[in-house]
Amino acid sequence: MNHFGSAVEYGLHCLLYLARQDQGPAIGTRDLAEFQGLSADYVAKLFTRLEKAGLVRATEGVRGGFHLAREAERITVLDVADALEGRKPLFECREIRGNCILFDDRKPRWASQGVCGIHAVMLRAEAEMRRSLGDHTLAQLAGHVETVLPQGHRKNTGKWFQGRLEGRGRRGARGTTKT
Amino acid sequence: MNHFGSAVEYGLHCLLYLARQDQGPAIGTRDLAEFQGLSADYVAKLFTRLEKAGLVRATEGVRGGFHLAREAERITVLDVADALEGRKPLFECREIRGNCILFDDRKPRWASQGVCGIHAVMLRAEAEMRRSLGDHTLAQLAGHVETVLPQGHRKNTGKWFQGRLEGRGRRGARGTTKT
DNA sequence: CATAACTCCGACTAATTACGTCGGAGTTTA
DNA sequence: TAAACTCCGACGTAATTAGTCGGAGTTATG
């Protein structure tokens, strides 16, 4: 399976919407999910993890939703990945070194001293990967998206979320919009 | 789970033994496994993949076993990982872009043009990781091991494999050495 | 003040994947 | 000729991921 799963992908896509409208009102997870055709329950779950990691801040109640907890320039893709899937290593060393049949019974000290050479190579590769992810911020990504999308689309997106927000709390406005 | 699993780890450890004794006779998978306390069946399976990828060459029959197919300087950790677990990406883009609720029915061309920004970041990180793995060869790793291990140990290792080889083919020499 | 919408949170299920095992077929040496 | 080896794909089990469900607390509307 892939090292980064759907959680990271969904989370990043959602956070980009927050980054693009951060001075406005809070955005609800249900709206984010519906706008992108994702499972609302699942997105909600992801946001609780993002909040625990201190990347977003929730406001409760009917007009509630989420904001970024700090500027988009200071949230990296690496932060998001670690928050959502827990900092997991590329490779986990099983210390095969110590299994050598020649040490039957007790293994000598040098067999488990320092880091296994293979493990060291993997750690280095992992560090490179993390450095690369840490170099990209939500602000950069959001900026990129702006340049690619037609202007009209951005406007329509803003309107849709606005309309959604205004519809909230009104009795029966949602009814049975369960997917 | 980890991106690189036990297959890569076992495979690299085994290949290091081949690299360190490459001018000698072939080494059998059963011996490699037993020496390191691994499952013999599993190691055998890994070597069929390594052979398909052209990294090792088998010689059949009673005194059979494996050699590296080319010099240890020209086999990288990346080669081994790809051979054993198949070149799998860090991340697989599900093209969330195209799900936007505003395109109900047919999505515009620009929604799926080029690479998704998030995907691009992931691809970059993956490239960095692969570059790093591609920079390390079996020869380097084997050289490192030599500097760390006591001289006596290398000698004993050679002897053990030698002894194992000579014991082969003799009626009943192995008997029920099944683990 | 009561209701409906929201966030918040952990337990639960289903599908996929990694790891390891097994049994059979062909090859070579004692 | 028989025993040991490599070779090869199918199978089983355990762990992880993706997604669902139900319940508790908070806030605005009628």
mmCIF file of C-alpha atoms (C1' of nucleotides) in Angstrom, chain A residues 1 28-30 45 51-52 58 60-62 66 94 171-172 174, chain C residues 2-12 16-20:
data_model
loop_
_atom_site.group_PDB
_atom_site.id
_atom_site.type_symbol
_atom_site.label_atom_id
_atom_site.label_comp_id
_atom_site.label_asym_id
_atom_site.label_seq_id
_atom_site.Cartn_x
_atom_site.Cartn_y
_atom_site.Cartn_z
ATOM 1 C CA MET A 1 0.000 0.000 0.000
ATOM 2 C CA GLY A 28 -17.805 23.255 8.319
ATOM 3 C CA THR A 29 -16.551 19.757 7.647
ATOM 4 C CA ARG A 30 -19.854 18.737 6.170
ATOM 5 C CA LYS A 45 -12.748 12.499 11.827
ATOM 6 C CA GLU A 51 -7.090 19.955 15.673
ATOM 7 C CA LYS A 52 -5.280 17.731 18.146
ATOM 8 C CA ALA A 58 -12.678 24.805 15.792
ATOM 9 C CA GLU A 60 -18.612 25.281 17.897
ATOM 10 C CA GLY A 61 -22.296 25.734 17.409
ATOM 11 C CA VAL A 62 -24.541 26.264 14.447
ATOM 12 C CA PHE A 66 -12.756 25.442 11.263
ATOM 13 C CA ARG A 94 14.270 -5.874 12.777
ATOM 14 C CA ARG A 171 -35.391 24.708 10.242
ATOM 15 C CA GLY A 172 -35.665 22.015 7.690
ATOM 16 C CA ARG A 174 -31.139 20.484 5.230
ATOM 17 C "C1'" DA C 2 -37.237 23.612 23.150
ATOM 18 C "C1'" DT C 3 -35.437 22.055 18.908
ATOM 19 C "C1'" DA C 4 -32.275 21.441 15.235
ATOM 20 C "C1'" DA C 5 -27.881 22.090 13.555
ATOM 21 C "C1'" DC C 6 -23.222 21.966 14.583
ATOM 22 C "C1'" DT C 7 -18.544 20.079 16.573
ATOM 23 C "C1'" DC C 8 -16.338 16.349 19.122
ATOM 24 C "C1'" DC C 9 -14.863 11.493 20.170
ATOM 25 C "C1'" DG C 10 -14.185 6.700 20.509
ATOM 26 C "C1'" DA C 11 -15.833 2.033 19.186
ATOM 27 C "C1'" DC C 12 -17.005 -0.850 15.403
ATOM 28 C "C1'" DT C 16 -7.184 -4.742 1.325
ATOM 29 C "C1'" DT C 17 -2.358 -5.923 1.962
ATOM 30 C "C1'" DA C 18 1.929 -7.967 3.932
ATOM 31 C "C1'" DC C 19 4.070 -11.987 5.550
ATOM 32 C "C1'" DG C 20 4.860 -16.429 5.582
#
